N, CA and C of each residue as an Amber inpcrd file, in Angstrom:
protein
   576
  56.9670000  -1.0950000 -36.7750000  57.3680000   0.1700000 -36.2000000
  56.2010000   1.1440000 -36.0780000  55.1060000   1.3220000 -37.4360000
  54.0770000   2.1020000 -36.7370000  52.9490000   1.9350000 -36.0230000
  53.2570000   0.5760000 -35.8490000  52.8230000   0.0810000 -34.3620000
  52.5690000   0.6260000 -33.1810000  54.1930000   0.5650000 -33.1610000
  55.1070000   0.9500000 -31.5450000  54.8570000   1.9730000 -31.4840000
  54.9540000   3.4430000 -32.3180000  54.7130000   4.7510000 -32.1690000
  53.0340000   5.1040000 -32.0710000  52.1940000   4.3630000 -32.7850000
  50.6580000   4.2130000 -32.6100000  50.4860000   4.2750000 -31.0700000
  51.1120000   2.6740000 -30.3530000  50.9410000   2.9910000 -28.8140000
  51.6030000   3.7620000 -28.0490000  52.6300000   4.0200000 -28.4800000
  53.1840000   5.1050000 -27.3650000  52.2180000   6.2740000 -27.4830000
  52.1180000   6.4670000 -28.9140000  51.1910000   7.9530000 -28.7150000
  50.0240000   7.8670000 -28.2920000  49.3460000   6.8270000 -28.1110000
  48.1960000   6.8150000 -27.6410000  48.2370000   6.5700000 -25.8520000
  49.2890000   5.9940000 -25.4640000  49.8790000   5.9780000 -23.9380000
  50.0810000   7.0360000 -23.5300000  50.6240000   8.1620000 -23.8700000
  51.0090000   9.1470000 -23.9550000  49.6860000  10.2540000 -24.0710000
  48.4600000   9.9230000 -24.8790000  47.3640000  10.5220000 -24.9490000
  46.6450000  10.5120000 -23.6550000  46.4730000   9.0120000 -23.0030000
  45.4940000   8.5510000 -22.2210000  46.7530000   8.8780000 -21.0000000
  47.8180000   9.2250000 -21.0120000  48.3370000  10.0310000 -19.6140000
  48.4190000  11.6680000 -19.6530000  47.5800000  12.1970000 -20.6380000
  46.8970000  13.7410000 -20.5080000  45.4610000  14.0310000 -20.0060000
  44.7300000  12.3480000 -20.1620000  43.5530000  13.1130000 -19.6900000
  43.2890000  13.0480000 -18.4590000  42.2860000  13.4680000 -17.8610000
  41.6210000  14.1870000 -16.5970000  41.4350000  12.7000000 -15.9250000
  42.4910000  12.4580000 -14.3150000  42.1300000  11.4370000 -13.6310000
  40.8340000  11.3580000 -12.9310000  40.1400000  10.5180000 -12.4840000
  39.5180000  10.4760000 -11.4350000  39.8930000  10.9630000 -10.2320000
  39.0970000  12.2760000  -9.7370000  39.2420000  12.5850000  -8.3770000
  38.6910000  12.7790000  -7.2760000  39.6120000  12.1890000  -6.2240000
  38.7120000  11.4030000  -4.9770000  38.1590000  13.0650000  -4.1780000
  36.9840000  13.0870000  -3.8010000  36.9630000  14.4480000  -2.8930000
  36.1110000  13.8140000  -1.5670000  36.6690000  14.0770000  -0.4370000
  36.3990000  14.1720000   0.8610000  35.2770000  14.7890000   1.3210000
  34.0670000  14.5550000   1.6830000  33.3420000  15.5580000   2.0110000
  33.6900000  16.2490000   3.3850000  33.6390000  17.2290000   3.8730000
  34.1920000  17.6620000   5.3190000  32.4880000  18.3910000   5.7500000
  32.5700000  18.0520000   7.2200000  31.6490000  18.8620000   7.7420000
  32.1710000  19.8410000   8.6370000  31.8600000  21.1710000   7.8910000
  32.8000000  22.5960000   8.8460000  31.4930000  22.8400000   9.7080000
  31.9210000  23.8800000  10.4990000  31.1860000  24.7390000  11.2870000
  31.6320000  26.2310000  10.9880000  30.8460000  27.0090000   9.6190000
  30.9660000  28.3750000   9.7310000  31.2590000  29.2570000  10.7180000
  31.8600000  30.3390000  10.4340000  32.0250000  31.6120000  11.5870000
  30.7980000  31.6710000  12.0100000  29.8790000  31.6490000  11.5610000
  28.5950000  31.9890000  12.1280000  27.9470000  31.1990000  12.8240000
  28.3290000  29.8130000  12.8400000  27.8560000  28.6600000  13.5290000
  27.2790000  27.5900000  12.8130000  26.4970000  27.8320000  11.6190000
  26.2070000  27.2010000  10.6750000  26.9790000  26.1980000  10.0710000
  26.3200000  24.7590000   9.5780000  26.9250000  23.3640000   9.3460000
  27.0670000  23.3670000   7.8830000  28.2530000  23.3910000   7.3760000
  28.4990000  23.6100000   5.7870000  29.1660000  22.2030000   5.8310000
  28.5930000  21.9140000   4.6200000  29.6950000  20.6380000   3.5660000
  30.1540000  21.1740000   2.6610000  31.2000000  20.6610000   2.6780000
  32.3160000  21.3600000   2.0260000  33.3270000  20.3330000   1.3240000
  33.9450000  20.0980000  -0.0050000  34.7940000  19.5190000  -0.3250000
  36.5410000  19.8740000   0.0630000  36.4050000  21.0920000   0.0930000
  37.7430000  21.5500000   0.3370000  38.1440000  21.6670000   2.6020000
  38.9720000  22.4230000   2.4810000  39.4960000  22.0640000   4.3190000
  38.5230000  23.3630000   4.4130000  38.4040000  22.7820000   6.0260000
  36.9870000  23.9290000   6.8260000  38.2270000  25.4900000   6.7280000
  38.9290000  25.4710000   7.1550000  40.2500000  26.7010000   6.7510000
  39.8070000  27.6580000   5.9130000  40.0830000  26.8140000   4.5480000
  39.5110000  27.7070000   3.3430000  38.6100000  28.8920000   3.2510000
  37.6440000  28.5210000   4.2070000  35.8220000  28.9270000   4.3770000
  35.7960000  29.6180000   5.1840000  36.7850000  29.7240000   5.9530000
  36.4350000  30.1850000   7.3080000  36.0930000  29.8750000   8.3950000
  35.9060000  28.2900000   8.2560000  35.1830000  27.7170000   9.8500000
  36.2100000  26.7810000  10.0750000  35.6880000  25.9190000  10.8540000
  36.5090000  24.9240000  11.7440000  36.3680000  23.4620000  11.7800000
  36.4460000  22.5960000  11.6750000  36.0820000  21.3090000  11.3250000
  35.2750000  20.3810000  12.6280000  34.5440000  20.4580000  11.9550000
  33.3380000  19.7730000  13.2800000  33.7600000  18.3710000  13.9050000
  33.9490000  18.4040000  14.9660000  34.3260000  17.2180000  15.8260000
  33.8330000  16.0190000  15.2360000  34.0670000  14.4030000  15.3650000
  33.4070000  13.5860000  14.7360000  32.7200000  12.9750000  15.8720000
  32.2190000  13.1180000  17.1240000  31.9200000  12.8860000  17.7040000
  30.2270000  13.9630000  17.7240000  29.9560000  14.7220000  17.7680000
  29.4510000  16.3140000  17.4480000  28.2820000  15.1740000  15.5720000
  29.6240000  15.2480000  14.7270000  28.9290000  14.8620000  13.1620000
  27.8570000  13.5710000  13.1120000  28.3670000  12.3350000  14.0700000
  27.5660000  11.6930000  14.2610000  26.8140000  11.9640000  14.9800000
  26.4660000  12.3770000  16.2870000  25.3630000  12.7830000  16.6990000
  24.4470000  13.9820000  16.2580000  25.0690000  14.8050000  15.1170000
  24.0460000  16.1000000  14.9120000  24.6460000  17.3880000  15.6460000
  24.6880000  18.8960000  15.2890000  25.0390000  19.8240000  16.5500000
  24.7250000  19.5740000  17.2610000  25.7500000  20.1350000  18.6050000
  25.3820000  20.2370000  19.3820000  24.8910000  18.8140000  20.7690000
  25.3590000  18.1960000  20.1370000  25.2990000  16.5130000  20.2870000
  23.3060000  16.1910000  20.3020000  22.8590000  16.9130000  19.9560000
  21.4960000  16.4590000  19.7390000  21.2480000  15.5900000  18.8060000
  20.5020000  14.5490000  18.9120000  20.0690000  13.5230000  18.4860000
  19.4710000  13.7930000  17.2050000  19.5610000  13.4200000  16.1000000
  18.4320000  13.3980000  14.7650000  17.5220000  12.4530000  15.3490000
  16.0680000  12.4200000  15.3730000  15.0400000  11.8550000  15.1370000
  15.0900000  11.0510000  13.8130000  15.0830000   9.2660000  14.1660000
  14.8050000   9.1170000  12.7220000  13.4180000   9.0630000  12.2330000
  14.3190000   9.4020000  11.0590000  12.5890000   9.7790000   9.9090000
  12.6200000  11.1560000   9.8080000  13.2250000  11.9460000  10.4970000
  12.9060000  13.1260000  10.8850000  11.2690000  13.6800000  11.4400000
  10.6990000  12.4500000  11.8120000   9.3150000  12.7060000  12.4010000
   8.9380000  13.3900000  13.2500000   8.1310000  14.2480000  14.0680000
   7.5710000  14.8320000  15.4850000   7.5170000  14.0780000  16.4760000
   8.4910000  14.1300000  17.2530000   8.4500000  13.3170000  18.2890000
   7.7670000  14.1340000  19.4610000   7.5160000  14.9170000  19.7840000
   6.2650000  15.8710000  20.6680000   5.1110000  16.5260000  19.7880000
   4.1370000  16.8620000  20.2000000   3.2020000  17.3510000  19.7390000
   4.1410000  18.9930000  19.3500000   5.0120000  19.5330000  20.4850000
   5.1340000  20.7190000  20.1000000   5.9190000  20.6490000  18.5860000
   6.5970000  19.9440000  18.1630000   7.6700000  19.4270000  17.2720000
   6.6240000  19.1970000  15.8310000   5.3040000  18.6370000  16.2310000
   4.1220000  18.6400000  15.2210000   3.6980000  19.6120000  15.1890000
   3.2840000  20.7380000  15.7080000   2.2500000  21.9350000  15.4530000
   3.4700000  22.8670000  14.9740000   4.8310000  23.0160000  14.9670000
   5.5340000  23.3890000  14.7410000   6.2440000  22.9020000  12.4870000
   6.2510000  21.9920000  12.7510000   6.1510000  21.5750000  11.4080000
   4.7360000  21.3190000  10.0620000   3.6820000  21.3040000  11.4430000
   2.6910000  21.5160000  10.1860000   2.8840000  23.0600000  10.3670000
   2.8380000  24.1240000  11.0210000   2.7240000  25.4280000  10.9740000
   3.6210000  25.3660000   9.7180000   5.0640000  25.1130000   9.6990000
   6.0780000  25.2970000   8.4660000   5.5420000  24.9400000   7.0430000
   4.8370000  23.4810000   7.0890000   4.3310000  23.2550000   6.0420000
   3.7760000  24.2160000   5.1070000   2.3950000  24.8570000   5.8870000
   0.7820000  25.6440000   5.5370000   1.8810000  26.7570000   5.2620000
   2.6090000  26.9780000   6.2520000   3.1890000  28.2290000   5.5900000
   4.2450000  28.4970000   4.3290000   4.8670000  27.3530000   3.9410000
   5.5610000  27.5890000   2.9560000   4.5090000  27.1940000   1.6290000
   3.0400000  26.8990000   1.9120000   2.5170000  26.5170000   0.8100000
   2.3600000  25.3220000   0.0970000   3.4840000  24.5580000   0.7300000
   3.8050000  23.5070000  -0.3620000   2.2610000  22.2740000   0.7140000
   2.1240000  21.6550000  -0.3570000   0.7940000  20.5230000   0.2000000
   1.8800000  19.0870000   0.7280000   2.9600000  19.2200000  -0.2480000
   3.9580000  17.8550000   0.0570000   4.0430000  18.0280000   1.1730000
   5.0640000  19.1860000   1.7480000   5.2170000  18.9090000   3.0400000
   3.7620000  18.5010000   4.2010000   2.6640000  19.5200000   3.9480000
   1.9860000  18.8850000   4.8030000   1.7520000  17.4270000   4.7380000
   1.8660000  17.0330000   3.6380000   1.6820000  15.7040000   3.4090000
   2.6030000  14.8760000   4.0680000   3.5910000  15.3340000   4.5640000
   4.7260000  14.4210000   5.1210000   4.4480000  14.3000000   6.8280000
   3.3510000  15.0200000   6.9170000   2.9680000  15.1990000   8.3620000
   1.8200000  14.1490000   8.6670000   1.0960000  13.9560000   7.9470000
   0.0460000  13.0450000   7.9800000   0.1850000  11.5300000   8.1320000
  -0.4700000  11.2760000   8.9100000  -0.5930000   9.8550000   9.0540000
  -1.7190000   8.9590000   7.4690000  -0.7650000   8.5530000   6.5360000
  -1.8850000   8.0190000   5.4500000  -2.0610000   6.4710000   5.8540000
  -1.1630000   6.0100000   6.5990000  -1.9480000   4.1630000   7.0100000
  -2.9460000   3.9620000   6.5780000  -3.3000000   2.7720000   5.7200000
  -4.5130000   1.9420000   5.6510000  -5.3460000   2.9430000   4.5260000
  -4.9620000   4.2140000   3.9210000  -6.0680000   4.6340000   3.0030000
  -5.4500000   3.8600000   1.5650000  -6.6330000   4.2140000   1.0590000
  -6.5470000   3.6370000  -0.6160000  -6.3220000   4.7020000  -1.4190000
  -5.7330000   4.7990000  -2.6260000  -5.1720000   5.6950000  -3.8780000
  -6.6100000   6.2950000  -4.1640000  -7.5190000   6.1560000  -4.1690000
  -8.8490000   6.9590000  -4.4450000  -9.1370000   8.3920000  -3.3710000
  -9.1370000   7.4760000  -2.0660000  -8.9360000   8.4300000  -0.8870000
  -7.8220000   8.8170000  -0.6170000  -6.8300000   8.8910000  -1.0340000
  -5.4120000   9.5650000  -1.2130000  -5.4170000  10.6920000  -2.0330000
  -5.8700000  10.7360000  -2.9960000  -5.8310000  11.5090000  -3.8920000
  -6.8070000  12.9090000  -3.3680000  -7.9310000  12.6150000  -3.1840000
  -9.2700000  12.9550000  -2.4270000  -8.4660000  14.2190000  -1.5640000
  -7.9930000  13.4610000  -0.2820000  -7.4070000  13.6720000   0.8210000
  -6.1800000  14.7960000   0.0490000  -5.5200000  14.2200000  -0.8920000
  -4.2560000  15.5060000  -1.0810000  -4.4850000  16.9560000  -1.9170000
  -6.1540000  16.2690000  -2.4520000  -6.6800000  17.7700000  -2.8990000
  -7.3320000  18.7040000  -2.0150000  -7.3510000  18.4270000  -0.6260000
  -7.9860000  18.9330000   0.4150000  -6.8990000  19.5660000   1.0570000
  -5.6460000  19.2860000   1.0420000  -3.9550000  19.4430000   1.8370000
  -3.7220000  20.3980000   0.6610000  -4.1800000  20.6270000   0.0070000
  -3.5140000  21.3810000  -1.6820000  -4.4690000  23.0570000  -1.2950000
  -5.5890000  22.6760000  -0.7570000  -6.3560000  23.8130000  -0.4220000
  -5.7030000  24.5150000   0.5960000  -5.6010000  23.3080000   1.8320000
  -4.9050000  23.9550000   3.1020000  -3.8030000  24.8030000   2.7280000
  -3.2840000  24.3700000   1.8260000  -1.5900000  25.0230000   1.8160000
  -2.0340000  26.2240000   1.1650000  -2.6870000  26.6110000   0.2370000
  -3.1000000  27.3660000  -0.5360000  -3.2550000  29.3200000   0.4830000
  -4.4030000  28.3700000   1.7040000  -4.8760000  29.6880000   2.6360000
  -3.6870000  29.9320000   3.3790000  -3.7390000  31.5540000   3.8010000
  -2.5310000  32.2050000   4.6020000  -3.1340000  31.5700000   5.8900000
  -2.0710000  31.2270000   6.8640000  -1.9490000  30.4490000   8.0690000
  -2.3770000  31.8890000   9.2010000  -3.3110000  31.4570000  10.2150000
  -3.2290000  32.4170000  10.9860000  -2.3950000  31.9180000  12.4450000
  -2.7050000  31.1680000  12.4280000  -2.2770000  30.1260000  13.9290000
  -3.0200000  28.3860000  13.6920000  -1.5830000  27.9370000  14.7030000
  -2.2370000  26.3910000  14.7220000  -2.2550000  26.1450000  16.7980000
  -2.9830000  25.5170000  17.1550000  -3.2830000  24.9540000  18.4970000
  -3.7220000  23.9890000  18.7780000  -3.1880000  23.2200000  19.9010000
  -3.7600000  21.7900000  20.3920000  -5.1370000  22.2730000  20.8820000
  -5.7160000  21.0370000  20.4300000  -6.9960000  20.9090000  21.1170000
  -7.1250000  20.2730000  22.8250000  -7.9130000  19.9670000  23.1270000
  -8.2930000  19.0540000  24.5450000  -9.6690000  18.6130000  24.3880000
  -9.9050000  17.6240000  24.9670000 -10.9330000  16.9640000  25.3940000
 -11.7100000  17.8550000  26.7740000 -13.3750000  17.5500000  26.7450000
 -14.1940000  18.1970000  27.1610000 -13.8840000  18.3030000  28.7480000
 -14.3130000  19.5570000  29.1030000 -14.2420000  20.0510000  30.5560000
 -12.9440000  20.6030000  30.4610000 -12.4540000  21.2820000  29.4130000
 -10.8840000  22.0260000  29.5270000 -11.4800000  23.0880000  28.3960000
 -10.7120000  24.1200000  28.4290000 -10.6480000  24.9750000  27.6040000
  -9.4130000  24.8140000  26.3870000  -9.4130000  25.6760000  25.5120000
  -8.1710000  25.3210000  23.9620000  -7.2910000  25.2110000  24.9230000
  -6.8460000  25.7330000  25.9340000  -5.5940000  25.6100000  26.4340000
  -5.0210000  24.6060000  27.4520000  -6.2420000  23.7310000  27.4750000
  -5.8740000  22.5180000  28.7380000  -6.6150000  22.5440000  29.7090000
  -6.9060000  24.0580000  30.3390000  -7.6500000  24.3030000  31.9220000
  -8.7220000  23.9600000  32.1920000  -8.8000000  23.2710000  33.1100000
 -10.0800000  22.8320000  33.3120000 -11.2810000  24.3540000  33.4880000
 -11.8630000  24.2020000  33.2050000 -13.3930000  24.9370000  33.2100000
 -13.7560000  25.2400000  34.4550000 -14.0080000  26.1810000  35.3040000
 -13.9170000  26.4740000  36.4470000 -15.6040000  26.2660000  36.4340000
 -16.3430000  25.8350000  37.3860000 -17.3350000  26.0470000  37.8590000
 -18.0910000  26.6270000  39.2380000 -19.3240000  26.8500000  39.1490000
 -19.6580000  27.7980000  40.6080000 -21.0190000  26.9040000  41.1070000
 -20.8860000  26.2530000  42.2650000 -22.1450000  25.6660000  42.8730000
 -23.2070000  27.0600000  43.1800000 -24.1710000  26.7420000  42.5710000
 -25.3550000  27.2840000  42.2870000 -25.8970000  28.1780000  43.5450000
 -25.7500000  27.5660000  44.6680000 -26.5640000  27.6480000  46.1140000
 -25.2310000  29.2500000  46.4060000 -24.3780000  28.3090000  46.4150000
 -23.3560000  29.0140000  47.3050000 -22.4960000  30.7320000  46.6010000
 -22.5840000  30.1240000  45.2560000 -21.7650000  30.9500000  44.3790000
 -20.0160000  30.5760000  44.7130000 -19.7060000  29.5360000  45.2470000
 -18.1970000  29.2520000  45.6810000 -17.9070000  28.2450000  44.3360000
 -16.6630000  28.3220000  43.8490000 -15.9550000  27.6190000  43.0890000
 -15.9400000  26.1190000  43.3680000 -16.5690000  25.0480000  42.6280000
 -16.5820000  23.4110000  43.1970000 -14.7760000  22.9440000  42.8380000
 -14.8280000  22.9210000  43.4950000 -13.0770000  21.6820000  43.4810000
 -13.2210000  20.5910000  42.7260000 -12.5220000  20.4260000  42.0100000
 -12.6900000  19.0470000  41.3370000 -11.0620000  18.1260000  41.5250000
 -11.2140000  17.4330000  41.4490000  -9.6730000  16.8020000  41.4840000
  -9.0950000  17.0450000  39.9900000  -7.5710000  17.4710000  40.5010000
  -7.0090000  18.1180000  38.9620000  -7.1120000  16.8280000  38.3800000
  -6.6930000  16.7670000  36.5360000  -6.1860000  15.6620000  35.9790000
  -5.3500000  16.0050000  35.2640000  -5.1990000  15.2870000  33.7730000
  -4.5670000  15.4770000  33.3940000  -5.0520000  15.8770000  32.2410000
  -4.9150000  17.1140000  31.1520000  -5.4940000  17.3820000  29.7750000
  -5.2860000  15.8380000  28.4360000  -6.5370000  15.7190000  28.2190000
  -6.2940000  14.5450000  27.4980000  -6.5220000  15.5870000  25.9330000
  -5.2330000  15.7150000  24.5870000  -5.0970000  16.0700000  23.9410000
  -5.5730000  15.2530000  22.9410000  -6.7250000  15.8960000  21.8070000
  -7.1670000  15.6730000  21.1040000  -6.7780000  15.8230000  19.2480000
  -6.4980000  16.4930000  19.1170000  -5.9510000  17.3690000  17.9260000
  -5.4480000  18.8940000  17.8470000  -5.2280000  19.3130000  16.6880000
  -4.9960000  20.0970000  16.4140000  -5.4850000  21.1960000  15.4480000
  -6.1860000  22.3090000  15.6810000  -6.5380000  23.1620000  15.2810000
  -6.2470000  24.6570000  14.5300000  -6.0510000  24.5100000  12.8850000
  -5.8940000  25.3800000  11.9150000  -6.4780000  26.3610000  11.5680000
  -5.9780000  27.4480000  11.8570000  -6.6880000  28.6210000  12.0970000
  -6.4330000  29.4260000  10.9520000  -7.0580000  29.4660000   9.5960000
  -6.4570000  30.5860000   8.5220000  -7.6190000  31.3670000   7.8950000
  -7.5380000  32.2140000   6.6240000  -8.2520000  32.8350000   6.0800000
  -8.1070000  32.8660000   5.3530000  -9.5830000  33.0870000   4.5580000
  -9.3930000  32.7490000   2.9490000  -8.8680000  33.3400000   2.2560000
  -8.8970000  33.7120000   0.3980000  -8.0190000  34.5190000  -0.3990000
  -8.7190000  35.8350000   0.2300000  -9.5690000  36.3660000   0.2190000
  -9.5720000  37.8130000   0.6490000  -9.5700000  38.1190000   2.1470000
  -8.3070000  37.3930000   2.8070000  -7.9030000  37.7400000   3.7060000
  -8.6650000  37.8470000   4.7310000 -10.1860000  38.2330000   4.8960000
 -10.6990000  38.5360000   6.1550000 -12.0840000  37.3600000   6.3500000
 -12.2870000  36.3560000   5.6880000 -13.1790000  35.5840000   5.7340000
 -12.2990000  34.2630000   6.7310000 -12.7480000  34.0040000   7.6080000
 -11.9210000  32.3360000   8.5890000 -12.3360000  31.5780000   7.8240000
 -11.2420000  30.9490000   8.1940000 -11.6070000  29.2150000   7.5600000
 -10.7110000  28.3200000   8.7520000 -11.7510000  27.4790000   9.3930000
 -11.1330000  26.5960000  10.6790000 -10.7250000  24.9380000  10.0540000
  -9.9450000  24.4400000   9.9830000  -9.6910000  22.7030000  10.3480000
  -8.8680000  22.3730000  11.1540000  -9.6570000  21.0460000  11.6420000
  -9.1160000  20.4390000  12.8380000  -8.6920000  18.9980000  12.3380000
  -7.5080000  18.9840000  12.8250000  -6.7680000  17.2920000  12.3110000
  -7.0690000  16.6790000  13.5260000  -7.1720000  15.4510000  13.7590000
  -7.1430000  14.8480000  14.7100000  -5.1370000  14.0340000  14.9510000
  -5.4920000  13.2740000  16.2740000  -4.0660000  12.7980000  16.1260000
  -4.0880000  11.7300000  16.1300000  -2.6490000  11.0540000  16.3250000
  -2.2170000   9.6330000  16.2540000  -0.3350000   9.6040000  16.1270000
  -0.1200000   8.9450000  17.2520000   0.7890000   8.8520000  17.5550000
   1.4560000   6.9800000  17.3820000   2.3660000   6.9230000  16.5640000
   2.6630000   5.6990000  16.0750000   3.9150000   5.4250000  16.0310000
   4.3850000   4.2580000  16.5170000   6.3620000   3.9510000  16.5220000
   6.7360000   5.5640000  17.1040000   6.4800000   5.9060000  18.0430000
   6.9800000   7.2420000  18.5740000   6.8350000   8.5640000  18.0400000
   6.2650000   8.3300000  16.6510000   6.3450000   9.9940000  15.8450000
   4.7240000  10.3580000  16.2900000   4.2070000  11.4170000  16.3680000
   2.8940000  12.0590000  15.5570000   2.5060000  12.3950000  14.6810000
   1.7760000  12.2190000  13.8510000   1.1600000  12.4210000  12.7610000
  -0.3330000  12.6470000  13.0130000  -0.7850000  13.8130000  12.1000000
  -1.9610000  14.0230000  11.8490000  -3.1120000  13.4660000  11.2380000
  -4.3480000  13.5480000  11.2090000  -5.5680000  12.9740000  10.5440000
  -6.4100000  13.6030000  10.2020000  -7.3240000  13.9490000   8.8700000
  -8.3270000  13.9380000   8.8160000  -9.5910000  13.4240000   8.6770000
């Protein structure tokens, strides 16, 4: 008999405690437009429950990039700008192309990205290859004799890197680096 009452009370114990509970993640769309996860209904919060058509593709039906890599140069000068500016060296580091280096020159290389992040960012810009100016244009020239502008046949700006424009800790001293590029499986990534 104190058996039987042993298990009941202990049946009886183990149907007070705390079940396992399943939670749903939901993807709302805030009043404001903003993509919240949320365990509870988008209702609750205030927003609306994001289409599943919309969730797999990303807002707005735009595509995620996988990797989340730079798939344009503008998409690169745009994320290293974010990097330098939040300071952190990781992120720039996530911008870089490291292929083929060794843990000696890795290390080397991330104490140099540790500096970058360090200086306040003034601007970043693509470079070009010679007979263009920072901005692509070709270089206008003047035949000598005549003083008339020579025609050249347009082309096309062949883009070289990218150019870091900041200043040091007391603010008014420049400090220039230039990454070079490389574009691989579709992303860009930087080089030094």
């Amino acid at each position: 008999m104190p058996r039987l009452a042993f298990t009941c009370l202990l049946l009886l114990a183990c149907a007070w405690l705390p079940r396992h509970a399943d939670a749903q993640v939901r993807q709302c769309i805030g009043g404001d437009g903003t993509l919240v996860y949320t365990d509870r209904k988008c209702e609750d919060i205030g927003g609306r429950e994001q289409p599943a058509s919309q969730a797999a593709a990303g807002i707005g039906g735009a595509r995620m990039s996988r990797g989340g890599c730079a798939r344009s140069v503008q998409d690169l000068v745009y994320s290293l700008s974010s990097a330098i500016q939040s300071g952190d060296a990781n992120q720039i580091a996530g911008v870089y192309d490291w292929a083929g280096m060794s843990t000696a020159n890795g290390y080397r290389l991330f104490a140099r990205l540790e500096a970058i992040a360090k200086r306040p960012l003034v601007d970043v810009q693509p470079m070009y290859a010679g007979g263009t100016n920072e901005y692509g244009y070709d270089v206008v020239e003047f035949d000598e004799a005549t003083g008339e502008v020579v025609s050249k046949p347009p082309r096309k700006p062949h883009l070289v890197g990218l150019r870091v424009e900041q200043t040091l800790a007391n603010g008014s001293t420049p400090a220039r680096t230039v990454f070079g590029l490389r574009k691989n499986l579709g992303c860009w990534w930087v080089r030094l």
